[in-house]
Amino acid sequence: MKLHTKIFIALLSAILLGALFQIVGLHEWGLAYLAPLLGLFAQFFLRLLSMIVIPIVICSLICGIVGESRLGSLGRLGLRTVLFYLLSTFLAVMTGFFLVNLIQPGVGANIEFTESPHQTIGAPDSMRDLILRIVPKNIFDALASFDMIAIIFFTVFFAAFCFTVAQESRERIVGFFNAILEVVMAMTLFIISLAPYGVFCLVMNLILETGFSAFLPLAKYFVTVFAALTIHFTLVLPFLLKITTSLSPQKLASAMAPALLTAFSTASSNATLPLTMACAERRAGIGKRVNSFVLPLGATVNMDGTALYECVAVIFVAQVLGYELTLAKQLTIIFTSLLVSIGAAGIPHAGLVMMVIIFKAVGLPLEATGMIWAVDRVLDMARTMTNVWSDCICMTIAAKFENEIDLEIFNGKNVDVSIK
């Protein structure tokens, strides 16, 4: 059985079993006795994934950049990647902006403030702090705190300056990090074989802890965000792939299915990154040079789903509170959502925390984030899958332009069985 089939079965089983616990009255028992065990394995699985993210990002970026003989060629790839990320994120924000103004889910809604849970992710105080955060004051502190933007900046900076040393030194650097990358990828293949069990525990534990009742008061808001994400996922991004490469979005989705389903269940693009890179190379036929550059960068700065969600959520809260959003304020929301999504960490609920910047920008009370917390986890899962899908689309477009895609593998004729 293929990996993505196992993950889908695990996801569906967790939802059905969670609903059964609610129906037959075993919810309290499950919450008291089953949830702690499920939560333990789920956290163990996430820690395994998180453990290998930084080694993969550092080694793949250095090998991809330093292994490139021509720096100008890498610059062309980087420019295309950044331009696509900006375009796709802007289109995502506009999709959310259009739907939330069309449906107006917050108008007439009677939702009380709830206390926001304690956050462990620090939100920047301003856009200035967000920009300064790119450059780490201490790389070891950035590594310890999992600050992916700072880690990627230092790695790219280091790799670029490798071109200033002798060819022999560059070859030793590439050889060293290539050897590490081979070991880390072997570890990755083992860890992702546990994905179906991790997904089951994550989703089942979520249902036991939150139930289904939290969705009722926020149903219209939930539908608005989910519809906007669906439009961007199924229409906008596939259209960009089709008009630029003529490749099949369906075949790419099939190749990347294990990564997309894992992104949905973990709600973390960083945790999914090892699996995304493995699927890109072995199932989609994307060259290592392209996927090792585009995907780690995308997992950090390309957050289509997060940008869309933040735009919808801020306007929804303003509608609930009766705040009048002038054209200037709505344009501020669009622009700030785009920029803030770049600084959002690729971990669960990061978008909710980064929303603080937008709230400050348009004068909304920060406590109002509590009113949307009830459904944030499920929406976080959907927007993370959208983030990863956007990374995959960009990677494929870049690979086609760089002539670094094996069409036989992409079309499913020669797929590596080790990552089925």
CSV table of C-alpha atoms in Angstrom, one decimal:
chain,number,residue,atom,x,y,z
A,1,MET,CA,0.0,0.0,0.0
A,2,LYS,CA,1.4,3.4,-0.9
A,3,LEU,CA,2.3,5.8,1.8
A,4,HIS,CA,-0.2,8.5,0.9
A,5,THR,CA,-3.0,5.8,1.0
A,6,LYS,CA,-1.9,4.7,4.5
A,7,ILE,CA,-1.9,8.4,5.6
A,8,PHE,CA,-5.4,9.0,4.2
A,9,ILE,CA,-6.7,5.9,5.9
A,10,ALA,CA,-5.2,6.9,9.2
A,11,LEU,CA,-6.7,10.4,8.9
A,12,LEU,CA,-10.2,9.1,8.0
A,13,SER,CA,-10.0,6.4,10.8
A,14,ALA,CA,-9.1,9.1,13.4
A,15,ILE,CA,-12.1,11.3,12.4
A,16,LEU,CA,-14.6,8.4,12.3
A,17,LEU,CA,-13.3,6.9,15.6
A,18,GLY,CA,-13.4,10.4,17.2
A,19,ALA,CA,-17.0,10.9,16.1
A,20,LEU,CA,-17.9,7.4,17.4
A,21,PHE,CA,-16.5,8.3,20.8
A,22,GLN,CA,-18.7,11.3,20.9
A,23,ILE,CA,-21.8,9.4,19.8
A,24,VAL,CA,-21.5,6.5,22.2
A,25,GLY,CA,-20.5,8.7,25.2
A,26,LEU,CA,-16.9,7.6,25.5
A,27,HIS,CA,-15.5,11.0,25.0
A,28,GLU,CA,-14.6,11.6,28.7
A,29,TRP,CA,-13.0,8.2,29.0
A,30,GLY,CA,-11.0,8.8,25.9
A,31,LEU,CA,-9.9,12.2,27.0
A,32,ALA,CA,-8.8,10.9,30.4
A,33,TYR,CA,-7.1,7.7,29.4
A,34,LEU,CA,-6.5,7.5,25.6
A,35,ALA,CA,-5.6,11.1,24.8
A,36,PRO,CA,-2.4,11.1,26.9
A,37,LEU,CA,-1.1,8.1,25.1
A,38,LEU,CA,-2.0,9.4,21.7
A,39,GLY,CA,-0.5,12.8,22.6
A,40,LEU,CA,2.7,11.1,23.7
A,41,PHE,CA,3.3,9.3,20.4
A,42,ALA,CA,2.1,12.3,18.3
A,43,GLN,CA,4.7,14.5,20.1
A,44,PHE,CA,7.4,11.8,19.6
A,45,PHE,CA,6.6,11.7,15.9
A,46,LEU,CA,6.7,15.5,15.6
A,47,ARG,CA,10.0,15.6,17.5
A,48,LEU,CA,11.6,13.1,15.2
A,49,LEU,CA,10.5,15.2,12.2
A,50,SER,CA,11.7,18.4,13.8
A,51,MET,CA,15.0,16.8,14.8
A,52,ILE,CA,16.1,16.4,11.1
A,53,VAL,CA,14.7,19.7,9.7
A,54,ILE,CA,17.7,21.9,10.5
A,55,PRO,CA,20.4,19.4,9.2
A,56,ILE,CA,18.4,18.9,6.0
A,57,VAL,CA,18.0,22.7,5.4
A,58,ILE,CA,21.6,23.5,6.1
A,59,CYS,CA,23.1,20.6,4.1
A,60,SER,CA,20.8,20.8,1.2
A,61,LEU,CA,21.2,24.6,0.8
A,62,ILE,CA,25.0,24.4,1.0
A,63,CYS,CA,25.2,21.5,-1.4
A,64,GLY,CA,22.7,23.1,-3.8
A,65,ILE,CA,24.4,26.5,-3.8
A,66,VAL,CA,28.1,25.6,-3.5
A,67,GLY,CA,27.7,22.6,-5.8
A,68,GLU,CA,26.5,25.0,-8.6
A,69,SER,CA,29.5,25.9,-10.8
A,70,ARG,CA,27.9,29.2,-12.0
A,71,LEU,CA,26.7,31.7,-9.4
A,72,GLY,CA,24.8,33.5,-12.1
A,73,SER,CA,22.7,30.4,-12.8
A,74,LEU,CA,21.8,30.2,-9.1
A,75,GLY,CA,20.9,33.9,-9.1
A,76,ARG,CA,18.4,33.2,-11.9
A,77,LEU,CA,16.8,30.4,-10.0
A,78,GLY,CA,16.6,32.5,-6.9
A,79,LEU,CA,15.0,35.4,-8.8
A,80,ARG,CA,12.4,33.2,-10.3
A,81,THR,CA,11.6,31.6,-7.0
A,82,VAL,CA,11.2,34.9,-5.2
A,83,LEU,CA,9.0,36.3,-7.9
A,84,PHE,CA,6.7,33.3,-7.9
A,85,TYR,CA,6.4,33.3,-4.2
A,86,LEU,CA,5.4,37.0,-4.2
A,87,LEU,CA,2.9,36.4,-7.0
A,88,SER,CA,1.3,33.4,-5.4
A,89,THR,CA,1.0,35.0,-2.0
A,90,PHE,CA,-0.5,38.1,-3.4
A,91,LEU,CA,-3.1,36.0,-5.3
A,92,ALA,CA,-3.9,34.1,-2.1
A,93,VAL,CA,-4.5,37.3,-0.1
A,94,MET,CA,-6.7,38.7,-2.9
A,95,THR,CA,-8.8,35.5,-3.0
A,96,GLY,CA,-9.3,35.7,0.8
A,97,PHE,CA,-10.0,39.4,0.6
A,98,PHE,CA,-12.7,39.0,-2.1
A,99,LEU,CA,-14.5,36.1,-0.3
A,100,VAL,CA,-14.6,37.7,3.2
A,101,ASN,CA,-16.1,40.9,1.7
A,102,LEU,CA,-18.5,38.9,-0.4
A,103,ILE,CA,-19.8,36.5,2.4
A,104,GLN,CA,-19.2,38.9,5.4
A,105,PRO,CA,-19.1,36.1,8.0
A,106,GLY,CA,-18.7,38.5,10.9
A,107,VAL,CA,-21.7,40.8,10.2
A,108,GLY,CA,-24.4,40.0,12.8
A,109,ALA,CA,-22.3,37.3,14.5
A,110,ASN,CA,-22.6,37.1,18.3
A,111,ILE,CA,-19.2,35.8,19.5
A,112,GLU,CA,-17.7,36.5,22.9
A,113,PHE,CA,-14.1,37.1,23.6
A,114,THR,CA,-12.2,34.2,25.0
A,115,GLU,CA,-8.8,34.2,26.6
A,116,SER,CA,-6.0,33.5,24.2
A,117,PRO,CA,-3.9,30.5,25.2
A,118,HIS,CA,-0.3,31.1,26.3
A,119,GLN,CA,1.9,31.4,23.3
A,120,THR,CA,5.5,30.1,23.1
A,121,ILE,CA,6.2,31.7,19.7
A,122,GLY,CA,7.4,35.3,20.1
A,123,ALA,CA,5.7,37.8,17.8
A,124,PRO,CA,7.7,40.7,16.5
A,125,ASP,CA,6.5,44.1,17.8
A,126,SER,CA,6.7,45.8,14.4
A,127,MET,CA,7.7,45.4,10.7
A,128,ARG,CA,11.1,46.8,11.6
A,129,ASP,CA,11.7,44.0,14.1
A,130,LEU,CA,10.5,41.5,11.5
A,131,ILE,CA,13.1,42.7,9.0
A,132,LEU,CA,15.9,42.8,11.5
A,133,ARG,CA,15.0,39.3,12.6
A,134,ILE,CA,16.4,38.0,9.2
A,135,VAL,CA,20.0,38.6,10.4
A,136,PRO,CA,20.9,36.5,13.4
A,137,LYS,CA,22.9,38.1,16.2
A,138,ASN,CA,24.2,34.6,17.1
A,139,ILE,CA,23.8,31.7,14.8
A,140,PHE,CA,24.0,29.2,17.6
A,141,ASP,CA,21.1,31.0,19.3
A,142,ALA,CA,19.1,30.9,16.1
A,143,LEU,CA,19.8,27.1,15.8
A,144,ALA,CA,18.7,26.5,19.4
A,145,SER,CA,15.5,28.6,19.0
A,146,PHE,CA,14.6,27.1,15.6
A,147,ASP,CA,14.6,30.5,13.9
A,148,MET,CA,14.4,29.3,10.3
A,149,ILE,CA,14.6,32.7,8.6
A,150,ALA,CA,17.9,33.5,10.4
A,151,ILE,CA,19.3,30.0,9.8
A,152,ILE,CA,18.6,30.2,6.1
A,153,PHE,CA,20.0,33.7,5.8
A,154,PHE,CA,23.3,32.6,7.5
A,155,THR,CA,23.4,29.4,5.4
A,156,VAL,CA,22.9,31.2,2.1
A,157,PHE,CA,25.4,33.9,3.2
A,158,PHE,CA,28.0,31.2,4.1
A,159,ALA,CA,27.4,29.3,0.8
A,160,ALA,CA,27.7,32.4,-1.3
A,161,PHE,CA,31.1,33.2,0.2
A,162,CYS,CA,32.3,29.7,-0.4
A,163,PHE,CA,32.8,30.9,-4.0
A,164,THR,CA,35.6,33.3,-2.8
A,165,VAL,CA,37.8,30.4,-1.7
A,166,ALA,CA,39.8,28.0,-3.8
A,167,GLN,CA,38.1,25.2,-5.9
A,168,GLU,CA,39.8,22.5,-3.7
A,169,SER,CA,38.3,24.0,-0.6
A,170,ARG,CA,34.8,24.3,-2.1
A,171,GLU,CA,35.0,20.6,-3.2
A,172,ARG,CA,35.8,19.6,0.4
A,173,ILE,CA,32.9,21.6,1.7
A,174,VAL,CA,30.5,20.1,-0.8
A,175,GLY,CA,31.8,16.6,-0.1
A,176,PHE,CA,31.4,17.0,3.7
A,177,PHE,CA,27.9,18.3,3.6
A,178,ASN,CA,26.8,15.8,0.9
A,179,ALA,CA,28.0,12.9,3.1
A,180,ILE,CA,25.9,14.3,6.0
A,181,LEU,CA,22.9,14.8,3.7
A,182,GLU,CA,23.0,11.2,2.6
A,183,VAL,CA,22.8,10.0,6.2
A,184,VAL,CA,20.1,12.5,7.1
A,185,MET,CA,18.0,11.4,4.1
A,186,ALA,CA,18.3,7.8,5.2
A,187,MET,CA,17.0,8.9,8.7
A,188,THR,CA,14.2,10.7,6.9
A,189,LEU,CA,13.0,7.7,5.0
A,190,PHE,CA,12.8,5.7,8.3
A,191,ILE,CA,10.9,8.5,10.1
A,192,ILE,CA,8.4,9.1,7.4
A,193,SER,CA,7.5,5.4,7.4
A,194,LEU,CA,6.0,6.2,10.8
A,195,ALA,CA,3.8,9.0,9.3
A,196,PRO,CA,0.5,7.0,9.2
A,197,TYR,CA,0.7,6.2,12.9
A,198,GLY,CA,1.7,9.8,13.7
A,199,VAL,CA,-1.1,11.2,11.7
A,200,PHE,CA,-3.7,9.0,13.4
A,201,CYS,CA,-2.5,10.0,16.9
A,202,LEU,CA,-2.3,13.7,16.0
A,203,VAL,CA,-5.9,13.9,14.6
A,204,MET,CA,-7.5,11.5,17.1
A,205,ASN,CA,-5.9,13.4,20.0
A,206,LEU,CA,-7.2,16.7,18.5
A,207,ILE,CA,-10.8,15.5,18.3
A,208,LEU,CA,-10.7,14.1,21.8
A,209,GLU,CA,-9.4,17.4,23.2
A,210,THR,CA,-11.6,19.8,21.3
A,211,GLY,CA,-14.6,17.8,20.1
A,212,PHE,CA,-16.8,19.1,17.3
A,213,SER,CA,-18.8,21.7,19.3
A,214,ALA,CA,-16.3,24.4,18.9
A,215,PHE,CA,-17.1,24.8,15.2
A,216,LEU,CA,-20.7,25.7,15.5
A,217,PRO,CA,-20.5,29.5,16.5
A,218,LEU,CA,-17.8,30.1,13.9
A,219,ALA,CA,-19.3,28.0,11.1
A,220,LYS,CA,-19.7,30.9,8.6
A,221,TYR,CA,-16.1,32.1,9.3
A,222,PHE,CA,-14.8,28.5,8.9
A,223,VAL,CA,-16.6,28.1,5.6
A,224,THR,CA,-15.2,31.4,4.3
A,225,VAL,CA,-11.6,30.6,5.1
A,226,PHE,CA,-11.9,27.0,3.9
A,227,ALA,CA,-13.6,28.0,0.6
A,228,ALA,CA,-10.9,30.6,-0.1
A,229,LEU,CA,-8.1,28.1,0.6
A,230,THR,CA,-9.9,25.5,-1.6
A,231,ILE,CA,-10.1,28.0,-4.5
A,232,HIS,CA,-6.5,28.9,-4.2
A,233,PHE,CA,-5.4,25.3,-3.8
A,234,THR,CA,-7.5,23.7,-6.6
A,235,LEU,CA,-7.8,26.6,-9.1
A,236,VAL,CA,-5.3,29.4,-8.8
A,237,LEU,CA,-2.1,27.4,-8.1
A,238,PRO,CA,-2.8,24.6,-10.7
A,239,PHE,CA,-3.6,27.3,-13.3
A,240,LEU,CA,-0.2,28.9,-12.6
A,241,LEU,CA,1.5,25.6,-13.2
A,242,LYS,CA,-0.4,24.8,-16.3
A,243,ILE,CA,0.1,28.1,-18.1
A,244,THR,CA,3.9,28.2,-17.3
A,245,THR,CA,4.9,24.6,-17.9
A,246,SER,CA,1.9,22.6,-19.5
A,247,LEU,CA,2.6,19.9,-16.8
A,248,SER,CA,-0.3,18.1,-15.1
A,249,PRO,CA,-1.3,19.5,-11.7
A,250,GLN,CA,-3.0,16.2,-11.0
A,251,LYS,CA,0.1,14.2,-11.5
A,252,LEU,CA,2.1,16.6,-9.3
A,253,ALA,CA,-0.5,16.3,-6.6
A,254,SER,CA,-0.4,12.5,-6.8
A,255,ALA,CA,3.4,12.5,-6.5
A,256,MET,CA,3.4,14.9,-3.5
A,257,ALA,CA,0.4,13.4,-1.8
A,258,PRO,CA,2.3,11.9,1.2
A,259,ALA,CA,3.8,15.3,1.9
A,260,LEU,CA,0.5,17.2,1.5
A,261,LEU,CA,-1.4,14.8,3.8
A,262,THR,CA,1.4,15.0,6.4
A,263,ALA,CA,1.3,18.8,6.2
A,264,PHE,CA,-2.4,18.7,6.8
A,265,SER,CA,-2.1,16.4,9.8
A,266,THR,CA,1.0,18.1,11.4
A,267,ALA,CA,0.1,21.7,10.6
A,268,SER,CA,3.8,22.3,10.2
A,269,SER,CA,5.5,23.0,6.9
A,270,ASN,CA,8.9,22.8,8.7
A,271,ALA,CA,8.1,19.3,10.1
A,272,THR,CA,6.9,18.2,6.6
A,273,LEU,CA,9.9,19.5,4.8
A,274,PRO,CA,12.0,16.3,4.9
A,275,LEU,CA,9.1,14.3,3.4
A,276,THR,CA,8.4,17.1,0.8
A,277,MET,CA,12.0,17.0,-0.4
A,278,ALA,CA,12.0,13.2,-0.5
A,279,CYS,CA,8.8,13.1,-2.6
A,280,ALA,CA,10.0,15.9,-4.9
A,281,GLU,CA,13.1,13.9,-5.9
A,282,ARG,CA,11.9,10.3,-5.8
A,283,ARG,CA,8.2,10.7,-6.9
A,284,ALA,CA,8.1,13.9,-8.9
A,285,GLY,CA,11.5,13.7,-10.5
A,286,ILE,CA,12.7,17.2,-9.5
A,287,GLY,CA,16.4,17.7,-9.6
A,288,LYS,CA,18.2,17.9,-6.2
A,289,ARG,CA,19.7,21.3,-7.1
A,290,VAL,CA,16.3,22.8,-7.5
A,291,ASN,CA,14.3,21.2,-4.7
A,292,SER,CA,17.2,21.6,-2.2
A,293,PHE,CA,17.0,25.4,-2.9
A,294,VAL,CA,13.4,26.1,-3.5
A,295,LEU,CA,11.7,23.9,-0.8
A,296,PRO,CA,13.7,25.0,2.3
A,297,LEU,CA,13.2,28.6,1.3
A,298,GLY,CA,9.5,28.1,0.6
A,299,ALA,CA,9.0,26.4,4.0
A,300,THR,CA,10.1,29.6,5.6
A,301,VAL,CA,9.0,32.5,3.4
A,302,ASN,CA,6.2,31.2,1.1
A,303,MET,CA,3.0,31.1,3.2
A,304,ASP,CA,0.1,31.5,0.8
A,305,GLY,CA,-2.4,29.8,3.1
A,306,THR,CA,-1.2,31.8,6.1
A,307,ALA,CA,-1.4,35.1,4.3
A,308,LEU,CA,-4.9,34.3,3.0
A,309,TYR,CA,-6.1,33.2,6.5
A,310,GLU,CA,-4.7,36.4,8.2
A,311,CYS,CA,-6.5,38.7,5.7
A,312,VAL,CA,-9.8,36.9,6.2
A,313,ALA,CA,-9.4,36.6,10.0
A,314,VAL,CA,-8.6,40.3,10.6
A,315,ILE,CA,-11.5,41.5,8.4
A,316,PHE,CA,-13.8,38.9,10.1
A,317,VAL,CA,-12.9,40.2,13.6
A,318,ALA,CA,-13.4,43.8,12.4
A,319,GLN,CA,-16.9,42.8,11.2
A,320,VAL,CA,-17.8,41.1,14.5
A,321,LEU,CA,-16.7,44.2,16.5
A,322,GLY,CA,-18.4,46.6,14.1
A,323,TYR,CA,-15.2,48.4,13.2
A,324,GLU,CA,-15.4,50.4,10.0
A,325,LEU,CA,-12.6,49.4,7.7
A,326,THR,CA,-11.8,52.2,5.3
A,327,LEU,CA,-10.2,51.6,1.9
A,328,ALA,CA,-6.8,52.6,3.3
A,329,LYS,CA,-7.2,50.2,6.2
A,330,GLN,CA,-8.2,47.3,3.9
A,331,LEU,CA,-5.2,48.0,1.7
A,332,THR,CA,-3.1,48.0,4.8
A,333,ILE,CA,-4.5,44.6,5.7
A,334,ILE,CA,-3.6,43.2,2.2
A,335,PHE,CA,-0.1,44.6,2.2
A,336,THR,CA,0.7,43.6,5.8
A,337,SER,CA,-0.8,40.1,5.4
A,338,LEU,CA,1.6,39.6,2.5
A,339,LEU,CA,4.6,40.8,4.5
A,340,VAL,CA,3.8,39.2,7.8
A,341,SER,CA,3.2,35.8,6.2
A,342,ILE,CA,6.9,35.8,5.1
A,343,GLY,CA,8.0,36.0,8.7
A,344,ALA,CA,5.5,33.4,10.0
A,345,ALA,CA,7.3,30.4,11.4
A,346,GLY,CA,6.5,27.0,9.8
A,347,ILE,CA,5.0,25.6,13.0
A,348,PRO,CA,1.4,25.2,14.3
A,349,HIS,CA,-0.5,28.4,15.1
A,350,ALA,CA,2.3,30.7,14.0
A,351,GLY,CA,0.0,32.6,11.8
A,352,LEU,CA,-2.3,33.4,14.7
A,353,VAL,CA,0.6,34.9,16.6
A,354,MET,CA,1.9,36.9,13.6
A,355,MET,CA,-1.6,38.3,13.2
A,356,VAL,CA,-0.8,40.6,16.2
A,357,ILE,CA,1.2,42.9,13.8
A,358,ILE,CA,-1.9,43.3,11.5
A,359,PHE,CA,-4.2,44.0,14.5
A,360,LYS,CA,-1.8,46.7,15.6
A,361,ALA,CA,-1.6,48.1,12.1
A,362,VAL,CA,-5.4,48.7,11.8
A,363,GLY,CA,-6.2,49.4,15.4
A,364,LEU,CA,-8.0,46.2,16.5
A,365,PRO,CA,-7.8,45.0,20.1
A,366,LEU,CA,-5.2,42.2,20.4
A,367,GLU,CA,-7.5,40.2,22.8
A,368,ALA,CA,-9.9,39.6,19.9
A,369,THR,CA,-7.6,36.9,18.5
A,370,GLY,CA,-9.2,34.7,21.2
A,371,MET,CA,-12.6,34.6,19.4
A,372,ILE,CA,-11.1,32.6,16.5
A,373,TRP,CA,-8.9,30.2,18.5
A,374,ALA,CA,-11.6,27.5,18.7
A,375,VAL,CA,-11.3,26.6,15.0
A,376,ASP,CA,-7.8,27.7,14.4
A,377,ARG,CA,-6.2,24.3,14.6
A,378,VAL,CA,-8.3,22.7,11.8
A,379,LEU,CA,-7.8,25.8,9.6
A,380,ASP,CA,-4.1,25.7,10.4
A,381,MET,CA,-4.0,22.2,9.0
A,382,ALA,CA,-5.7,23.3,5.8
A,383,ARG,CA,-3.6,26.4,5.3
A,384,THR,CA,-0.3,24.5,6.0
A,385,MET,CA,-1.3,22.0,3.2
A,386,THR,CA,-1.9,25.0,1.0
A,387,ASN,CA,1.6,26.5,1.9
A,388,VAL,CA,3.3,23.2,1.0
A,389,TRP,CA,1.3,22.8,-2.2
A,390,SER,CA,2.4,26.3,-3.3
A,391,ASP,CA,6.0,25.4,-2.6
A,392,CYS,CA,5.6,22.3,-4.8
A,393,ILE,CA,4.1,24.3,-7.6
A,394,CYS,CA,6.9,26.8,-7.5
A,395,MET,CA,9.5,24.0,-7.3
A,396,THR,CA,8.1,22.3,-10.4
A,397,ILE,CA,7.9,25.6,-12.4
A,398,ALA,CA,11.5,26.4,-11.5
A,399,ALA,CA,12.6,22.8,-12.4
A,400,LYS,CA,10.9,23.0,-15.8
A,401,PHE,CA,12.6,26.3,-16.6
A,402,GLU,CA,16.0,24.9,-15.4
A,403,ASN,CA,15.5,21.6,-17.4
A,404,GLU,CA,15.9,19.7,-14.1
A,405,ILE,CA,12.9,17.5,-14.1
A,406,ASP,CA,12.7,13.8,-15.0
A,407,LEU,CA,9.4,13.5,-16.9
A,408,GLU,CA,9.3,9.7,-16.7
A,409,ILE,CA,9.3,9.9,-12.9
A,410,PHE,CA,6.9,12.9,-12.9
A,411,ASN,CA,4.4,10.9,-15.0
A,412,GLY,CA,4.7,7.9,-12.7
A,413,LYS,CA,6.6,5.6,-15.0
A,414,ASN,CA,9.7,5.2,-12.8
A,415,VAL,CA,8.9,6.0,-9.2
A,416,ASP,CA,11.3,5.1,-6.4
A,417,VAL,CA,9.5,2.3,-4.5
A,418,SER,CA,11.2,3.4,-1.2
A,419,ILE,CA,9.0,6.4,-0.9
A,420,LYS,CA,5.7,5.0,-2.1
